[in-house]
Every structure is written in C-alpha cells, then in structure tokens.
Amino acid sequence: MFLKKTLPTIIAFVCGVTVIIAYFFNIPFFQTTAQEILKWQSVIAIFALGLGAINIIRVHSTNIRRAKGKNAYSIALLITFIVTIVVGVFLGQESEAYKFIFDYINVPTGSAIFSLLAFYIGTAAYRSFRAKNIEATILLITGCLVMLGRVPLGAKILPFSVPATDWIMSVLNVGGQRGLMIAGAIGFIAVSLRIVIGLERTAYGGD
Amino acid sequence: MFVDGRIFDFWTLIFMTGLMMIFMYLARKGMKVTIRPIPGFDAIEEAVGRAAEMGKPVHFTPGFGGLVAATFAGLEVLRHVTKLAAQYDVRLIVTVSQPETYAVTEQVMRQSYLEAGKPEAFRVEDCRFISSDQWAYASGVIGVLLREQVASNIMIGQFAAESLILAEAGNTVGAIQIAGTTNAYQIPFFVVACDYVILGEEMFAASAHFAQDELHLGSLRAEDIIKGVSIGLMIVGALLFTFGNEGLVNIMIK
C-alpha cells in the first residue's frame, strides 16, 4: 500500500508543489529543482518507451504465433521495428540509412494517413448535412454559408455569404470555442490539483 | 519575489484551491451535490451491452496526449468501461499512443478487472501501445478497428488532427461511437461523426459521475462556482473596458 499509493502521492505532491512555486516565484532553489524535475520527467518517459516497445513485440509475436506465421502485417511491423532500431543504434541518427527510413518511409506514410482527412471531411459532412431536426438544419445552413463564403465563387453566387461567414467565424465560432476553452481550463486545473493532493485515483493506476 | 505578470494568477489559483477544499469539506459533511445527466456517460453501458449482444469487442482509446488532465479524465472513464466489460464478459481492446500513458493505462485496466472480480479476464495484448508518432498511431487504431470489427468505439481523452480519421474508421465498421475531448478544434469533428459526444469540461466530471463520492462531487461544485465567477468577471471586465475603465484589466495582468 505504501509503495503503491502513499509514496507516489508524496512524490506527486512534492514535485507538483515545487513546479507550481517555481512558476509563480523567483526563488533560485525552486527554479533549479523544477528544471531538474522536468528533466526527470523525460527520463521516466524513456523508461516507459521501453515498456511500450516490449508491448509491441509481445502483441505482434502473439499475432504471428496464432496465425502460424501468416500474419503479414505483424511480420512487416516486427521486421521494420528491428531494422530501424539496429540502424539507429549502430549507424546513428545522422546516417544515410536512417535518413532514408525517415524521409522515404516514415514521412510519406504519415502524409498518406494525414491525406485521408480530406476524404473523411467529405464523408462526415455528407452524413451530417441532413436536415433531420432543428439543430441539424442550423448546422446545414451555417455550413453551406461558410463554405460559400470561403471560396471565390461563393462571393459571386451569394455576395452576402462573405460578410456572413466573417461574422459567424469571428463572433459565434470564437465565442463558442473560448467558452469551451475557459471551462476546459478550469476543469484541467481542478483535475491537476486533485492529482497533486492524491484524490485522482487513476493517476496512480487505480485504488 | 513574484515572477512578472503572475500575481493575479497566483491568487486565482489560491482562491480555486481554497474553494475546492471548502466544498470537498462541505460535501463530506453532508452537503447534497447532484450532477445533471451526461448522455455520453450514460451511453457507455449501452455501448458495452451492444458489444455483448453482438459478440464483438469494445475499443477504447485515451487519445494522442501524454499524461495530461484530459488523458486522466479518459482513464477514469476507462476504469468504468473495463468494469462493465468484465461484468458483461466482453473483450476490451485499448490502444495507447504515448509510452508513459501506456504504463498507467495497463495498470488501470489490471486494477479495474481485479476490482470487478475477474483478474483473469485481463489480457496484456489487449492493452496495446501503438506509436508516439501521430499518424502511425492513427493508422494503427484504424487497423485495430477494421481487423477486430469492434461493436463499440469509445474515444475519450486528448485528441488532435487524427480525431476525424479515427471516428470515420469507427463509422466504417458500424460501431456505436462515444467520443470526448477538451480540444475545441476537434469537438466539431466528433459531433458530426459520433453518436454521443462529451463536450470539453464534461469529461472532467467523469470521476464524480461514476464514483459519486463526496470529495469529487464537492470539487465539481467548486468548479461550477469558479466558472460562474469567471463569467461574472468577463461581463464586468467587458462593461468596464467598454466605458473606458481599464482597472480590472490592469489588476489581471499584474
């Protein structure tokens, strides 16, 4: 109980209070300690990365074993995983081989996934732009107006759409977003305070 | 002694902490605090029940963020989902993007299965670390949703540009979808693509909603009062500024 709950709570409280004091006050001791705590955060995250790597190997080797070596995705993942680690560790991150993996495999595949967003915006808009009820109708009208106001052709078709779009984006949209942000920030602070004083059980892995 | 421009912030934090402590104390002494129903939270049991009826798994992800407040709120929901999954004998697959979140997530799942009386139901391979790269994480989650043909997809935590990609992948497999994030730019994507959305700060009511214990309820009441004070300050500040008085602004920037 002490190692699982009490000690982590004490560490979280001391670290949390130290960082808070360093944020508000110019006291050299707290400033230096807070910097050290933030460095330790990165060190601990690196240890967690090791746990993540073990999990990847365990999940995908189980997949391969269950599929009797026929799970192509898991085989490809484990091979690229090992190759990238070997290249990074033995040849270094500045090597041509590592740059090749990053520039010609990692970046293009990432961009490919990102590009899906354009198509998904279309499919999501198609489904949601149906006047099923009052809210959906307001969304449909506002969406069409903003789309018209954002394209050059829209100003020709409906000149009113440009000032209407500006007003919707700068008044309604910004107002709503700021409301969400302020309420979210208050909730954020409350959860952080509960973690520092040990009330938020999930931060310590449960009861 | 104070860092420039943080005097008002400091006293605001002291005020918030004090108010939370007072209301937690009052709630413990018997003050009644009720929470309005949050449809997204209430739909979680329906989502797990649907998965049980269909014999398919439930997918949960706390998003792309590290150990930030939104992720903790998501993990609080995960505790509840895990207990329901244990109760209904439904397979729960959890995908995680950040290594430090993975370590906490696995412990939360393990502990929740234990609390539900079914520690043997926890399978290590069902809590999956995908990648800390945003798009690798997105493609990994899409893969899990499509290959496992999940019946329910719950996404509550910190999300960025991958939110719509994940929600549309969930829609492709016909999953009932419950999503929540504090990122104001991603909420519209969830609203159009998911069945239930937990809006912004509603997420932080998760612990009070599920646990219903007096300390969390007291803290939630304090948050509501702080929101009321903030709205009051904004109205007074806007009026004063409109009439040329910058007194409140000058106090707040100190």
XYZ file of C-alpha atoms in Angstrom:
461
model
C 0.000 0.000 0.000
C 2.802 2.415 0.946
C 4.821 1.767 -2.233
C 1.747 1.639 -4.478
C -0.301 4.571 -3.197
C 1.308 6.634 -0.405
C 4.811 7.047 -1.861
C 3.632 8.031 -5.388
C 1.193 10.522 -3.795
C 4.003 12.086 -1.733
C 6.291 12.279 -4.798
C 3.479 13.799 -6.915
C 2.673 16.328 -4.177
C 6.299 17.424 -3.667
C 7.006 17.622 -7.432
C 3.700 19.368 -8.172
C 4.078 21.975 -5.434
C 7.727 22.609 -6.381
C 6.853 23.238 -10.047
C 3.910 25.488 -9.039
C 6.129 27.570 -6.696
C 8.811 27.847 -9.409
C 6.168 29.083 -11.876
C 4.995 31.902 -9.599
C 8.092 32.896 -7.602
C 11.658 33.908 -8.442
C 13.305 31.653 -5.866
C 16.526 30.101 -7.253
C 16.214 26.846 -5.259
C 12.723 26.123 -6.597
C 13.626 27.266 -10.139
C 16.591 24.848 -10.259
C 14.656 21.985 -8.662
C 11.729 22.467 -11.050
C 14.121 22.280 -14.020
C 15.546 19.041 -12.617
C 12.041 17.604 -12.128
C 11.148 18.415 -15.734
C 14.346 16.667 -16.898
C 13.408 13.633 -14.805
C 10.030 13.599 -16.496
C 11.796 12.961 -19.827
C 13.992 10.266 -18.270
C 10.956 8.440 -16.843
C 9.181 8.722 -20.227
C 12.181 6.972 -21.846
C 11.793 4.057 -19.413
C 8.096 3.913 -20.342
C 9.117 3.792 -24.023
C 10.964 0.558 -23.239
C 7.754 -0.868 -21.781
C 5.913 0.215 -24.939
C 8.499 -1.489 -27.153
C 8.154 -4.716 -25.159
C 4.371 -4.493 -25.580
C 4.699 -4.085 -29.371
C 6.944 -7.152 -29.601
C 4.644 -9.194 -27.350
C 1.395 -8.255 -29.174
C 2.755 -8.869 -32.666
C 4.725 -12.023 -31.878
C 1.494 -13.413 -30.358
C -0.347 -12.449 -33.575
C 2.252 -14.267 -35.705
C 2.179 -17.344 -33.464
C -1.646 -17.539 -33.533
C -1.765 -17.075 -37.313
C 1.060 -19.646 -37.730
C 3.351 -17.131 -39.430
C 0.714 -15.904 -41.876
C 0.049 -12.502 -40.321
C 1.807 -10.290 -42.880
C 1.158 -7.011 -41.066
C 2.687 -8.168 -37.794
C 5.673 -9.721 -39.606
C 6.261 -6.473 -41.544
C 5.947 -4.420 -38.366
C 8.435 -6.513 -36.407
C 10.965 -6.543 -39.276
C 10.813 -2.742 -39.772
C 10.866 -2.239 -36.000
C 14.068 -4.267 -35.614
C 15.717 -2.799 -38.744
C 15.031 0.788 -37.583
C 16.431 0.099 -34.097
C 19.551 -1.595 -35.494
C 20.173 1.228 -37.986
C 19.549 3.924 -35.360
C 21.738 2.317 -32.685
C 24.661 1.094 -34.823
C 24.791 3.624 -37.680
C 23.395 6.630 -35.814
C 20.533 9.033 -36.483
C 22.689 11.111 -38.855
C 23.475 8.149 -41.107
C 22.176 7.946 -44.684
C 20.319 4.714 -43.934
C 18.433 6.257 -41.008
C 17.623 9.381 -43.027
C 16.367 7.138 -45.849
C 13.990 5.327 -43.462
C 12.736 8.629 -42.078
C 12.479 10.642 -45.323
C 11.280 7.922 -47.708
C 9.210 5.624 -45.474
C 8.112 7.410 -42.300
C 7.253 10.845 -43.722
C 5.370 9.640 -46.868
C 3.301 7.055 -44.959
C 2.456 9.688 -42.348
C 1.424 12.114 -45.092
C -0.704 9.402 -46.715
C -2.642 8.879 -43.475
C -2.995 12.651 -42.999
C -4.365 12.986 -46.533
C -7.245 10.663 -45.590
C -8.572 13.600 -43.579
C -9.639 15.414 -46.761
C -11.839 12.488 -47.843
C -13.178 11.873 -44.350
C -14.221 15.534 -44.019
C -16.301 14.998 -47.172
C -17.939 11.761 -45.979
C -18.613 13.138 -42.484
C -20.098 16.338 -43.943
C -22.285 14.298 -46.327
C -23.731 12.310 -43.417
C -24.185 15.223 -41.045
C -25.568 17.775 -43.532
C -29.062 16.354 -43.438
C -31.910 18.438 -42.062
C -33.162 15.782 -39.614
C -34.053 18.238 -36.837
C -33.684 21.927 -35.953
C -30.049 21.617 -34.801
C -29.050 19.679 -37.931
C -30.841 22.244 -40.104
C -28.961 25.128 -38.439
C -25.693 23.183 -38.960
C -26.586 22.576 -42.620
C -27.434 26.233 -43.338
C -24.387 27.558 -41.437
C -22.082 25.014 -43.074
C -23.297 25.860 -46.593
C -22.995 29.584 -45.908
C -19.435 29.276 -44.553
C -18.397 27.043 -47.472
C -19.755 29.599 -49.943
C -18.093 32.460 -48.081
C -14.708 30.730 -48.090
C -14.447 30.091 -51.851
C -14.006 32.824 -54.519
C -17.018 31.585 -56.494
C -19.213 31.919 -53.391
C -18.948 35.711 -53.421
C -20.287 35.741 -56.990
C -23.148 33.345 -56.271
C -24.181 34.893 -52.950
C -22.340 38.164 -52.099
C -23.923 38.171 -48.641
C -22.058 34.939 -47.778
C -18.660 36.666 -47.317
C -19.594 39.125 -44.510
C -21.901 36.461 -43.007
C -19.000 33.974 -42.905
C -16.710 36.539 -41.303
C -19.324 37.240 -38.625
C -20.004 33.533 -37.975
C -16.292 32.736 -37.700
C -15.245 35.745 -35.625
C -18.254 36.048 -33.310
C -20.215 32.782 -32.988
C -17.305 30.420 -33.577
C -14.733 32.248 -31.459
C -17.275 32.830 -28.670
C -18.203 29.148 -28.509
C -14.596 27.993 -28.658
C -13.486 30.394 -25.930
C -16.311 29.221 -23.699
C -15.168 25.620 -24.168
C -11.526 26.576 -23.609
C -12.175 28.523 -20.394
C -14.401 25.808 -18.919
C -11.886 23.171 -20.048
C -9.014 25.070 -18.432
C -10.885 25.290 -15.116
C -11.562 21.546 -15.244
C -7.925 20.967 -16.194
C -6.720 22.899 -13.123
C -9.178 21.079 -10.857
C -8.023 17.628 -12.062
C -4.362 18.658 -11.701
C -4.990 19.827 -8.127
C -6.788 16.566 -7.343
C -3.799 14.613 -8.716
C -1.329 16.665 -6.637
C -3.284 16.008 -3.442
C -3.780 12.329 -4.330
C -7.530 12.332 -4.932
C -7.472 11.293 -8.600
C -7.119 7.525 -8.303
C -6.451 6.785 -11.968
C -3.231 8.820 -11.842
C -1.888 6.151 -9.518
C -3.249 3.238 -11.513
C -6.494 2.831 -9.545
C -7.368 2.229 -5.883
C 9.677 37.793 -5.413
C 6.808 37.150 -7.848
C 7.533 36.368 -11.496
C 6.332 39.352 -13.569
C 2.685 39.137 -14.615
C 1.777 36.190 -12.393
C 0.488 37.843 -9.189
C -3.168 37.689 -10.207
C -2.700 34.115 -11.498
C -1.243 33.072 -8.153
C -4.115 34.471 -6.098
C -6.603 32.956 -8.552
C -5.026 29.538 -8.012
C -5.126 30.046 -4.228
C -8.805 31.058 -4.490
C -9.620 27.985 -6.619
C -7.727 25.610 -4.329
C -9.368 27.114 -1.236
C -12.836 26.902 -2.760
C -12.281 23.276 -3.773
C -11.093 22.391 -0.272
C -14.112 24.132 1.308
C -16.617 22.372 -0.939
C -14.934 18.994 -0.539
C -15.191 19.513 3.235
C -18.850 20.593 2.981
C -19.694 17.635 0.727
C -18.085 15.305 3.229
C -20.188 16.878 5.976
C -23.334 16.006 4.034
C -23.938 18.845 1.558
C -26.069 17.471 -1.285
C -24.452 17.767 -4.729
C -26.256 16.420 -7.769
C -24.914 16.108 -11.322
C -27.045 16.600 -14.392
C -27.198 13.532 -16.646
C -24.442 13.452 -19.279
C -25.760 11.412 -22.253
C -22.264 10.360 -23.342
C -21.513 8.758 -19.979
C -24.959 7.185 -19.749
C -24.496 5.641 -23.225
C -21.373 3.726 -22.194
C -23.353 0.856 -20.693
C -25.447 0.698 -23.885
C -22.241 0.534 -25.957
C -20.758 -2.307 -23.894
C -24.127 -4.100 -23.837
C -24.351 -3.857 -27.625
C -20.887 -5.427 -27.923
C -22.014 -8.270 -25.626
C -25.093 -8.910 -27.768
C -23.067 -8.884 -30.992
C -20.211 -10.966 -29.561
C -17.698 -8.370 -30.740
C -15.079 -6.369 -28.823
C -15.206 -2.832 -27.479
C -12.403 -0.451 -28.412
C -11.236 2.354 -26.139
C -8.505 4.927 -26.658
C -7.459 7.812 -24.381
C -6.102 9.670 -27.405
C -2.828 11.078 -28.561
C -1.911 13.079 -25.458
C 0.609 12.241 -22.777
C -0.236 12.267 -19.087
C -2.331 15.436 -19.103
C -5.638 16.141 -17.327
C -7.733 15.151 -20.382
C -5.969 11.773 -20.540
C -6.613 11.185 -16.836
C -10.289 12.009 -17.399
C -10.281 9.447 -20.236
C -8.631 6.865 -17.998
C -11.291 7.475 -15.342
C -13.864 6.515 -17.985
C -11.699 3.505 -18.904
C -11.994 2.253 -15.301
C -15.768 2.225 -15.689
C -15.660 0.669 -19.187
C -13.282 -2.075 -18.009
C -15.554 -2.978 -15.091
C -18.564 -3.120 -17.432
C -16.601 -5.236 -19.932
C -15.666 -7.634 -17.125
C -19.288 -7.749 -15.962
C -20.663 -8.453 -19.474
C -17.781 -10.768 -20.473
C -16.882 -8.528 -23.396
C -13.389 -8.263 -24.822
C -11.992 -4.754 -24.354
C -9.156 -3.580 -26.613
C -7.351 -0.419 -25.566
C -4.934 1.431 -27.842
C -2.451 3.961 -26.490
C -0.174 6.415 -28.252
C 2.254 7.632 -25.592
C 4.565 5.282 -23.687
C 4.024 6.932 -20.295
C 0.256 6.742 -20.819
C 0.611 3.073 -21.751
C 2.178 2.208 -18.391
C -0.660 3.892 -16.456
C -3.360 2.527 -18.788
C -2.222 -1.061 -18.327
C -2.272 -0.630 -14.550
C -5.744 0.955 -14.650
C -7.077 -1.973 -16.707
C -5.424 -4.589 -14.498
C -6.754 -2.922 -11.327
C -10.271 -2.495 -12.759
C -10.521 -6.162 -13.750
C -9.349 -7.015 -10.231
C -11.985 -4.728 -8.673
C -14.629 -6.327 -10.913
C -13.610 -9.714 -9.500
C -12.228 -11.034 -12.789
C -8.437 -10.506 -12.775
C -8.026 -13.473 -15.165
C -10.044 -11.610 -17.841
C -7.223 -9.092 -18.345
C -5.079 -9.927 -21.353
C -1.825 -7.994 -21.705
C -2.110 -7.993 -25.517
C -5.450 -6.152 -25.310
C -3.735 -3.051 -23.939
C -1.702 -2.017 -26.965
C 0.951 0.628 -27.282
C 0.724 1.732 -30.921
C 3.186 4.573 -31.546
C 4.017 8.035 -30.269
C 4.009 9.225 -33.901
C 0.619 10.818 -34.586
C -0.083 9.225 -37.972
C 1.376 5.845 -37.081
C -0.973 5.892 -34.074
C -3.911 6.825 -36.323
C -3.162 4.056 -38.825
C -2.628 1.543 -36.007
C -6.017 2.361 -34.464
C -7.726 2.173 -37.893
C -6.158 -1.275 -38.304
C -7.460 -2.436 -34.916
C -10.978 -1.102 -35.638
C -11.155 -2.790 -39.044
C -9.475 -6.100 -38.210
C -11.243 -6.644 -34.888
C -14.622 -5.388 -36.272
C -15.433 -3.702 -32.976
C -19.066 -3.186 -31.953
C -18.366 -0.039 -29.930
C -15.682 2.599 -30.206
C -15.051 4.865 -27.198
C -12.557 7.704 -27.647
C -12.192 9.924 -24.610
C -9.063 11.944 -23.871
C -6.697 14.285 -25.675
C -7.120 14.235 -29.453
C -5.612 16.258 -32.275
C -5.965 16.113 -36.072
C -6.392 12.323 -36.053
C -9.824 12.598 -34.391
C -11.925 12.540 -37.580
C -9.830 9.761 -39.144
C -10.475 7.543 -36.110
C -14.164 8.472 -35.913
C -14.744 7.754 -39.614
C -12.930 4.419 -39.334
C -15.250 3.540 -36.443
C -18.226 4.559 -38.545
C -16.992 2.346 -41.420
C -17.217 -0.768 -39.229
C -20.673 0.300 -37.970
C -19.599 0.793 -34.372
C -21.604 2.847 -31.881
C -19.270 5.719 -31.098
C -18.801 7.780 -27.949
C -16.157 10.491 -28.033
C -14.926 13.305 -25.837
C -12.090 15.784 -25.866
C -11.180 19.198 -24.486
C -9.624 20.254 -27.795
C -12.147 22.809 -29.094
C -10.915 22.359 -32.682
C -11.648 18.615 -32.685
C -15.068 18.661 -30.999
C -16.895 19.563 -34.277
C -15.346 16.510 -35.971
C -16.579 14.264 -33.186
C -20.014 15.932 -33.240
C -20.555 15.122 -36.914
C -19.049 11.627 -36.863
C -20.016 10.095 -33.498
C -23.250 9.030 -31.821
C -22.520 10.665 -28.460
C -20.056 13.446 -27.661
C -18.808 14.506 -24.250
C -18.126 18.203 -24.641
C -14.936 19.684 -23.201
C -15.138 20.095 -19.463
C -17.914 17.488 -19.103
C -15.066 14.981 -19.313
C -13.664 16.217 -16.021
C -16.907 15.226 -14.308
C -16.153 11.565 -15.119
C -14.711 10.678 -11.723
C -17.608 12.364 -9.885
C -20.178 10.859 -12.273
C -19.012 7.256 -11.938
C -17.655 7.203 -8.386
C -20.367 9.504 -6.898
C -18.135 10.079 -3.877
C -18.491 13.254 -1.883
C -14.943 14.589 -2.436
C -15.243 14.547 -6.231
C -18.778 15.937 -6.091
C -17.629 18.762 -3.806
C -14.757 19.537 -6.162
C -17.195 19.620 -9.081
C -19.465 22.097 -7.247
C -16.416 24.330 -6.648
C -15.581 24.175 -10.389
C -19.106 25.352 -11.221
C -18.775 28.298 -8.835
C -15.389 29.196 -10.353
C -16.999 29.122 -13.803
C -19.730 31.455 -12.533
C -17.112 33.837 -11.094
C -15.188 33.732 -14.406
C -18.333 34.598 -16.380
C -19.054 37.434 -13.931
C -15.501 38.762 -14.313
C -15.787 38.634 -18.113
C -19.070 40.565 -18.113
C -17.838 43.192 -15.616
C -14.490 43.465 -17.453
C -16.177 43.880 -20.841
C -18.524 46.570 -19.464
C -15.723 48.465 -17.670
C -13.476 48.322 -20.726
C -16.322 49.473 -22.981
C -16.745 52.556 -20.787
C -13.001 53.279 -20.769
C -12.096 51.868 -17.357
C -9.032 49.591 -17.536
C -8.809 48.978 -13.770
C -9.773 45.291 -13.889
C -7.504 44.612 -16.870
C -4.577 46.246 -15.031
C -5.195 44.087 -11.956
C -5.380 40.906 -14.045
C -2.141 41.481 -15.965
C -0.109 42.087 -12.803
